mmCIF file of C-alpha atoms and ligand atoms in Angstrom:
data_model
loop_
_atom_site.group_PDB
_atom_site.id
_atom_site.type_symbol
_atom_site.label_atom_id
_atom_site.label_comp_id
_atom_site.label_asym_id
_atom_site.label_seq_id
_atom_site.Cartn_x
_atom_site.Cartn_y
_atom_site.Cartn_z
ATOM 1 C CA MET A 11 208.009 32.358 167.835
ATOM 2 C CA GLU A 12 209.885 35.192 166.071
ATOM 3 C CA ASP A 13 210.573 32.787 163.195
ATOM 4 C CA LEU A 14 206.863 32.271 162.828
ATOM 5 C CA ARG A 15 206.238 35.974 162.268
ATOM 6 C CA ASP A 16 207.472 35.293 158.732
ATOM 7 C CA LEU A 17 204.418 33.125 158.192
ATOM 8 C CA ARG A 18 202.270 36.205 158.207
ATOM 9 C CA ASP A 19 203.945 37.439 155.034
ATOM 10 C CA ALA A 20 202.299 34.577 153.205
ATOM 11 C CA LYS A 21 199.633 35.938 150.921
ATOM 12 C CA ASP A 22 197.871 32.684 150.317
ATOM 13 C CA ASP A 23 195.573 30.696 152.574
ATOM 14 C CA SER A 24 196.277 30.595 156.286
ATOM 15 C CA HIS A 25 197.856 27.144 156.001
ATOM 16 C CA HIS A 26 199.827 27.885 152.818
ATOM 17 C CA TYR A 27 202.746 29.494 154.532
ATOM 18 C CA ALA A 28 206.391 30.138 153.883
ATOM 19 C CA CYS A 29 209.076 30.460 156.533
ATOM 20 C CA ARG A 30 212.431 31.658 155.270
ATOM 21 C CA ASN A 31 214.265 30.978 158.540
ATOM 22 C CA TRP A 32 213.220 27.348 158.408
ATOM 23 C CA ASN A 33 213.836 27.025 154.644
ATOM 24 C CA VAL A 34 210.138 26.410 154.018
ATOM 25 C CA ALA A 35 209.468 27.515 150.441
ATOM 26 C CA PRO A 36 206.102 29.106 149.634
ATOM 27 C CA VAL A 37 203.281 26.620 149.256
ATOM 28 C CA SER A 38 200.754 27.186 146.493
ATOM 29 C CA SER A 39 197.040 26.407 146.303
ATOM 30 C CA VAL A 40 197.714 24.829 142.935
ATOM 31 C CA ILE A 41 198.276 21.250 143.970
ATOM 32 C CA GLU A 42 201.505 19.473 143.058
ATOM 33 C CA LEU A 43 203.418 22.534 141.761
ATOM 34 C CA GLN A 44 205.777 22.000 144.665
ATOM 35 C CA PHE A 45 206.863 18.698 143.066
ATOM 36 C CA SER A 46 208.164 20.459 139.969
ATOM 37 C CA MET A 47 209.982 23.051 142.106
ATOM 38 C CA ALA A 48 211.705 20.466 144.314
ATOM 39 C CA PRO A 49 214.301 19.311 141.740
ATOM 40 C CA GLY A 50 215.369 22.972 141.407
ATOM 41 C CA THR A 51 216.264 23.414 145.065
ATOM 42 C CA ALA A 52 217.770 19.916 145.195
ATOM 43 C CA LEU A 53 219.937 20.695 142.173
ATOM 44 C CA VAL A 54 221.387 23.727 143.968
ATOM 45 C CA GLN A 55 221.928 21.635 147.109
ATOM 46 C CA LYS A 56 223.767 18.969 145.155
ATOM 47 C CA ARG A 57 225.919 21.479 143.258
ATOM 48 C CA ARG A 58 226.885 23.289 146.455
ATOM 49 C CA GLY A 59 228.066 20.090 148.128
ATOM 50 C CA GLY A 60 227.250 19.207 151.748
ATOM 51 C CA ASP A 61 224.346 17.049 152.785
ATOM 52 C CA GLY A 62 221.350 19.370 152.260
ATOM 53 C CA ILE A 63 218.219 17.729 150.900
ATOM 54 C CA THR A 64 214.830 18.875 149.623
ATOM 55 C CA ILE A 65 211.676 17.466 151.208
ATOM 56 C CA VAL A 66 208.477 17.840 149.203
ATOM 57 C CA VAL A 67 205.031 16.822 150.435
ATOM 58 C CA GLY A 68 201.648 16.372 148.746
ATOM 59 C CA GLY A 69 198.480 14.273 148.792
ATOM 60 C CA GLU A 70 197.877 11.078 146.792
ATOM 61 C CA ALA A 71 195.283 12.651 144.461
ATOM 62 C CA GLY A 72 197.731 15.362 143.457
ATOM 63 C CA THR A 73 200.139 12.718 142.175
ATOM 64 C CA ALA A 74 197.905 12.497 139.076
ATOM 65 C CA GLU A 75 199.288 15.892 138.025
ATOM 66 C CA GLY A 76 202.229 15.948 135.612
ATOM 67 C CA ASP A 77 204.342 17.777 138.189
ATOM 68 C CA PHE A 78 204.722 14.547 140.142
ATOM 69 C CA ALA A 79 206.176 12.845 137.054
ATOM 70 C CA THR A 80 208.357 15.908 136.424
ATOM 71 C CA CYS A 81 209.866 15.422 139.868
ATOM 72 C CA MET A 82 210.633 11.747 139.188
ATOM 73 C CA VAL A 83 212.155 12.480 135.757
ATOM 74 C CA TRP A 84 214.300 15.417 136.874
ATOM 75 C CA SER A 85 215.474 13.736 140.058
ATOM 76 C CA THR A 86 216.749 10.618 138.337
ATOM 77 C CA ARG A 87 218.674 11.802 135.274
ATOM 78 C CA PRO A 88 221.704 9.496 135.055
ATOM 79 C CA GLY A 89 224.679 11.260 136.606
ATOM 80 C CA ASN A 90 222.413 14.067 137.851
ATOM 81 C CA GLU A 91 220.345 12.262 140.462
ATOM 82 C CA LEU A 92 218.997 14.660 143.089
ATOM 83 C CA PRO A 93 218.511 14.453 146.868
ATOM 84 C CA VAL A 94 214.724 14.853 146.915
ATOM 85 C CA LEU A 95 212.569 13.172 149.537
ATOM 86 C CA MET A 96 209.120 12.850 147.944
ATOM 87 C CA ILE A 97 206.451 12.359 150.628
ATOM 88 C CA VAL A 98 202.902 11.406 149.630
ATOM 89 C CA MET A 99 200.294 11.726 152.387
ATOM 90 C CA ASN A 100 197.735 9.128 151.375
ATOM 91 C CA ASN A 101 194.368 9.736 153.069
ATOM 92 C CA ARG A 102 192.563 7.883 150.246
ATOM 93 C CA TRP A 103 190.495 10.912 149.219
ATOM 94 C CA GLY A 104 190.935 13.762 146.748
ATOM 95 C CA ILE A 105 188.255 16.078 148.153
ATOM 96 C CA SER A 106 185.302 13.727 147.457
ATOM 97 C CA THR A 107 186.977 11.337 144.982
ATOM 98 C CA PRO A 108 187.960 7.946 146.429
ATOM 99 C CA ALA A 109 191.553 6.945 145.631
ATOM 100 C CA GLU A 110 190.561 3.384 144.645
ATOM 101 C CA THR A 111 188.695 4.760 141.624
ATOM 102 C CA GLN A 112 191.778 6.666 140.387
ATOM 103 C CA HIS A 113 194.901 4.569 140.903
ATOM 104 C CA GLY A 114 195.887 1.612 138.726
ATOM 105 C CA GLU A 115 199.026 1.034 140.799
ATOM 106 C CA ARG A 116 198.817 -0.703 144.185
ATOM 107 C CA HIS A 117 200.858 1.906 145.984
ATOM 108 C CA VAL A 118 201.883 5.349 144.778
ATOM 109 C CA ILE A 119 205.510 4.482 145.554
ATOM 110 C CA ASP A 120 205.258 1.717 142.919
ATOM 111 C CA ARG A 121 205.475 4.476 140.310
ATOM 112 C CA GLY A 122 208.956 5.298 141.533
ATOM 113 C CA LYS A 123 210.148 1.792 140.658
ATOM 114 C CA GLY A 124 210.343 2.586 136.935
ATOM 115 C CA PHE A 125 212.735 5.403 137.798
ATOM 116 C CA GLY A 126 214.791 3.378 140.270
ATOM 117 C CA ILE A 127 213.463 5.434 143.196
ATOM 118 C CA PRO A 128 213.334 3.317 146.352
ATOM 119 C CA GLY A 129 210.383 3.801 148.668
ATOM 120 C CA GLU A 130 208.467 2.703 151.698
ATOM 121 C CA VAL A 131 204.824 2.694 152.789
ATOM 122 C CA VAL A 132 204.411 3.734 156.410
ATOM 123 C CA ASP A 133 201.498 3.886 158.870
ATOM 124 C CA GLY A 134 201.202 7.647 159.301
ATOM 125 C CA ASN A 135 198.805 7.164 162.195
ATOM 126 C CA ASP A 136 201.735 5.773 164.181
ATOM 127 C CA PRO A 137 203.985 8.735 165.033
ATOM 128 C CA VAL A 138 206.888 6.564 166.192
ATOM 129 C CA ALA A 139 206.906 4.427 163.030
ATOM 130 C CA SER A 140 206.621 7.630 160.977
ATOM 131 C CA TRP A 141 209.522 9.267 162.792
ATOM 132 C CA TYR A 142 211.797 6.304 162.067
ATOM 133 C CA ALA A 143 210.634 6.056 158.446
ATOM 134 C CA VAL A 144 211.325 9.750 157.838
ATOM 135 C CA ARG A 145 214.738 9.416 159.438
ATOM 136 C CA ARG A 146 215.603 6.396 157.240
ATOM 137 C CA ALA A 147 214.421 8.260 154.147
ATOM 138 C CA MET A 148 216.317 11.447 155.057
ATOM 139 C CA ASP A 149 219.498 9.481 155.786
ATOM 140 C CA TYR A 150 219.225 7.831 152.357
ATOM 141 C CA CYS A 151 218.817 11.161 150.527
ATOM 142 C CA ARG A 152 221.614 12.789 152.537
ATOM 143 C CA GLN A 153 224.094 9.992 151.985
ATOM 144 C CA GLU A 154 223.226 8.736 148.497
ATOM 145 C CA ARG A 155 222.314 12.165 147.022
ATOM 146 C CA ARG A 156 219.399 10.491 145.262
ATOM 147 C CA PRO A 157 215.590 10.618 145.527
ATOM 148 C CA TYR A 158 213.484 8.484 147.864
ATOM 149 C CA MET A 159 209.704 8.142 148.145
ATOM 150 C CA LEU A 160 207.628 7.744 151.305
ATOM 151 C CA GLU A 161 203.920 6.970 151.141
ATOM 152 C CA VAL A 162 202.311 7.798 154.449
ATOM 153 C CA MET A 163 198.904 6.202 155.084
ATOM 154 C CA VAL A 164 196.811 8.581 157.185
ATOM 155 C CA SER A 165 193.225 9.049 158.361
ATOM 156 C CA ARG A 166 191.046 11.882 157.182
ATOM 157 C CA LEU A 167 189.177 12.904 160.281
ATOM 158 C CA TYR A 168 187.307 15.809 158.733
ATOM 159 C CA GLY A 169 186.021 16.856 155.328
ATOM 160 C CA HIS A 170 188.504 18.282 152.832
ATOM 161 C CA SER A 171 187.790 21.854 153.891
ATOM 162 C CA SER A 172 184.926 24.010 155.062
ATOM 163 C CA SER A 173 183.870 24.157 151.388
ATOM 164 C CA SER A 174 183.288 20.407 151.232
ATOM 165 C CA GLY A 175 181.825 20.049 154.695
ATOM 166 C CA ALA A 176 184.118 19.917 157.718
ATOM 167 C CA GLN A 177 182.251 17.210 159.585
ATOM 168 C CA ARG A 178 184.189 14.430 161.200
ATOM 169 C CA VAL A 179 184.363 11.117 159.338
ATOM 170 C CA LYS A 180 183.292 8.691 162.049
ATOM 171 C CA SER A 181 184.790 5.461 160.710
ATOM 172 C CA GLU A 182 188.368 6.767 160.578
ATOM 173 C CA GLU A 183 190.981 6.004 163.213
ATOM 174 C CA ASP A 184 191.875 9.058 165.300
ATOM 175 C CA CYS A 185 195.669 8.866 165.430
ATOM 176 C CA ILE A 186 195.957 11.237 168.376
ATOM 177 C CA ALA A 187 193.488 9.272 170.512
ATOM 178 C CA LEU A 188 195.239 6.009 169.569
ATOM 179 C CA PHE A 189 198.682 7.279 170.481
ATOM 180 C CA GLU A 190 197.414 8.801 173.698
ATOM 181 C CA GLN A 191 195.909 5.452 174.723
ATOM 182 C CA LYS A 192 199.193 3.709 173.911
ATOM 183 C CA LEU A 193 201.110 6.137 176.123
ATOM 184 C CA ILE A 194 198.607 5.660 178.953
ATOM 185 C CA ASP A 195 198.646 1.844 178.611
ATOM 186 C CA ASN A 196 202.431 1.846 178.804
ATOM 187 C CA GLY A 197 202.571 4.140 181.826
ATOM 188 C CA VAL A 198 204.259 7.004 179.949
ATOM 189 C CA LEU A 199 201.469 9.502 180.649
ATOM 190 C CA THR A 200 198.460 9.563 182.972
ATOM 191 C CA PRO A 201 195.004 10.548 181.678
ATOM 192 C CA ALA A 202 195.321 13.773 183.717
ATOM 193 C CA GLU A 203 198.615 14.615 182.006
ATOM 194 C CA CYS A 204 197.014 13.999 178.596
ATOM 195 C CA GLU A 205 194.203 16.319 179.601
ATOM 196 C CA SER A 206 196.642 19.054 180.540
ATOM 197 C CA VAL A 207 198.433 18.713 177.154
ATOM 198 C CA HIS A 208 195.060 19.203 175.462
ATOM 199 C CA ARG A 209 194.318 22.228 177.620
ATOM 200 C CA GLU A 210 197.716 23.817 176.934
ATOM 201 C CA ALA A 211 197.246 23.312 173.193
ATOM 202 C CA GLU A 212 193.777 24.826 173.299
ATOM 203 C CA GLU A 213 195.053 27.844 175.221
ATOM 204 C CA GLU A 214 197.926 28.345 172.804
ATOM 205 C CA VAL A 215 195.597 28.221 169.804
ATOM 206 C CA ALA A 216 193.098 30.577 171.437
ATOM 207 C CA ALA A 217 195.881 33.088 172.230
ATOM 208 C CA ALA A 218 197.327 32.891 168.694
ATOM 209 C CA SER A 219 193.905 33.311 167.178
ATOM 210 C CA ALA A 220 193.149 36.338 169.375
ATOM 211 C CA GLU A 221 196.513 37.860 168.424
ATOM 212 C CA ALA A 222 195.854 37.284 164.723
ATOM 213 C CA ALA A 223 192.403 38.836 165.010
ATOM 214 C CA ASN A 224 194.044 41.990 166.396
ATOM 215 C CA ASP A 225 196.518 42.276 163.523
ATOM 216 C CA PRO A 226 196.079 45.460 161.481
ATOM 217 C CA ARG A 227 193.968 44.966 158.370
ATOM 218 C CA PRO A 228 196.031 44.886 155.133
ATOM 219 C CA LYS A 229 196.000 48.079 153.072
ATOM 220 C CA PRO A 230 194.907 47.957 149.434
ATOM 221 C CA GLU A 231 198.382 49.043 148.284
ATOM 222 C CA ASP A 232 199.940 46.048 150.108
ATOM 223 C CA VAL A 233 198.468 43.694 147.562
ATOM 224 C CA GLU A 234 201.473 44.261 145.304
ATOM 225 C CA LYS A 235 204.060 43.743 148.036
ATOM 226 C CA PHE A 236 206.262 40.635 148.245
ATOM 227 C CA THR A 237 205.072 39.336 144.879
ATOM 228 C CA TYR A 238 208.519 39.517 143.287
ATOM 229 C CA ALA A 239 211.976 39.742 144.839
ATOM 230 C CA ASP A 240 213.621 43.175 144.856
ATOM 231 C CA SER A 241 215.695 43.820 141.758
ATOM 232 C CA LYS A 242 217.896 46.614 140.446
ATOM 233 C CA VAL A 243 215.207 47.298 137.865
ATOM 234 C CA ASP A 244 212.772 48.239 140.662
ATOM 235 C CA ARG A 245 214.920 51.254 141.466
ATOM 236 C CA VAL A 246 214.867 52.379 137.823
ATOM 237 C CA TYR A 247 211.103 51.801 137.479
ATOM 238 C CA PRO A 248 209.845 52.331 141.036
ATOM 239 C CA GLY A 249 206.219 52.515 140.006
ATOM 240 C CA ASP A 250 206.296 49.186 138.188
ATOM 241 C CA TYR A 251 205.531 46.434 140.690
ATOM 242 C CA THR A 252 206.397 43.631 138.288
ATOM 243 C CA GLY A 253 210.031 44.706 138.375
ATOM 244 C CA LEU A 254 210.155 44.433 134.605
ATOM 245 C CA PRO A 255 210.664 47.372 132.225
HETATM 246 C C1 TPP B 304 195.904 22.034 139.818
HETATM 247 C C2 TPP B 304 194.760 21.955 140.801
HETATM 248 N N1 TPP B 304 193.664 21.229 140.449
HETATM 249 C C3 TPP B 304 192.630 21.116 141.305
HETATM 250 C C4 TPP B 304 192.674 21.774 142.513
HETATM 251 C C5 TPP B 304 191.487 21.645 143.486
HETATM 252 N N2 TPP B 304 191.907 20.786 144.578
HETATM 253 C C6 TPP B 304 192.299 21.298 145.755
HETATM 254 S S1 TPP B 304 192.735 20.110 146.838
HETATM 255 C C7 TPP B 304 192.348 18.881 145.735
HETATM 256 C C8 TPP B 304 192.490 17.430 146.128
HETATM 257 C C9 TPP B 304 193.767 17.141 146.770
HETATM 258 O O1 TPP B 304 193.782 15.818 147.221
HETATM 259 P P1 TPP B 304 195.130 15.162 147.671
HETATM 260 O O2 TPP B 304 196.236 15.504 146.718
HETATM 261 O O3 TPP B 304 194.900 13.715 147.906
HETATM 262 O O4 TPP B 304 195.478 15.922 149.022
HETATM 263 P P2 TPP B 304 194.592 16.029 150.356
HETATM 264 O O5 TPP B 304 193.836 17.317 150.221
HETATM 265 O O6 TPP B 304 193.724 14.825 150.457
HETATM 266 O O7 TPP B 304 195.624 16.095 151.450
HETATM 267 C C10 TPP B 304 191.917 19.415 144.534
HETATM 268 C C11 TPP B 304 191.512 18.606 143.376
HETATM 269 C C12 TPP B 304 193.809 22.550 142.811
HETATM 270 N N3 TPP B 304 193.922 23.211 143.962
HETATM 271 N N4 TPP B 304 194.843 22.616 141.946
#
């Protein structure tokens, strides 16, 4: 839980967090930027040696941005291939735009083929299949020190956000309900045990939300905090928040 306190330093949306202790780099509202940052961290990981890899995640609509191509180009330079695991969560919608009206390729991972990036399409509504697929992909990046692409097919149970209507989309498969039924059918959990997992989760969320609501309000002067890393220049120009003379 202490690790998660870091999340509160994030100055973006509630779900656009960073967590230094877990090596989660800041996420931006500007979709796909993370794909042009990923080769940077992967380059450092490759130079340092060891088996560290960079995992970068985005939606299928975002792959239309140039940053996705940047990631493929920079991760596959001959002799400088980089250990980047590119994960595309394909829920077939970019807010209200259907994917089938935007993609000439059959699968997003097909784009990687031109760059020699291997890939796999996985049923993201199946947590066990997803776990194994992520492990295979991570093992590849760790061992080969090269990029790999995973396209994860998932449901979109609600609207994009409260701005586009958060109502449930009725025709979509609910992956949690499906998995729960599978566990019940196979005697792993009883319906009562499932119910208690739901209750525990609800209580945890309610407690976290109450705690967050009691957090002190940010002060106007805090708006300039944590925007840039500390630098020696800050000490010379203490009143200049940009850190630049
Ligand atoms: C550069 C940029 N253009 C447009 C937007 C507005 N926008 C926010 S989310 C989104 C669609 C994202 O769809 P997708 O990449 O499929 O991810 P999903 O939200 O479905 O997980 C758009 C266009 C943005 N945030 N940044």
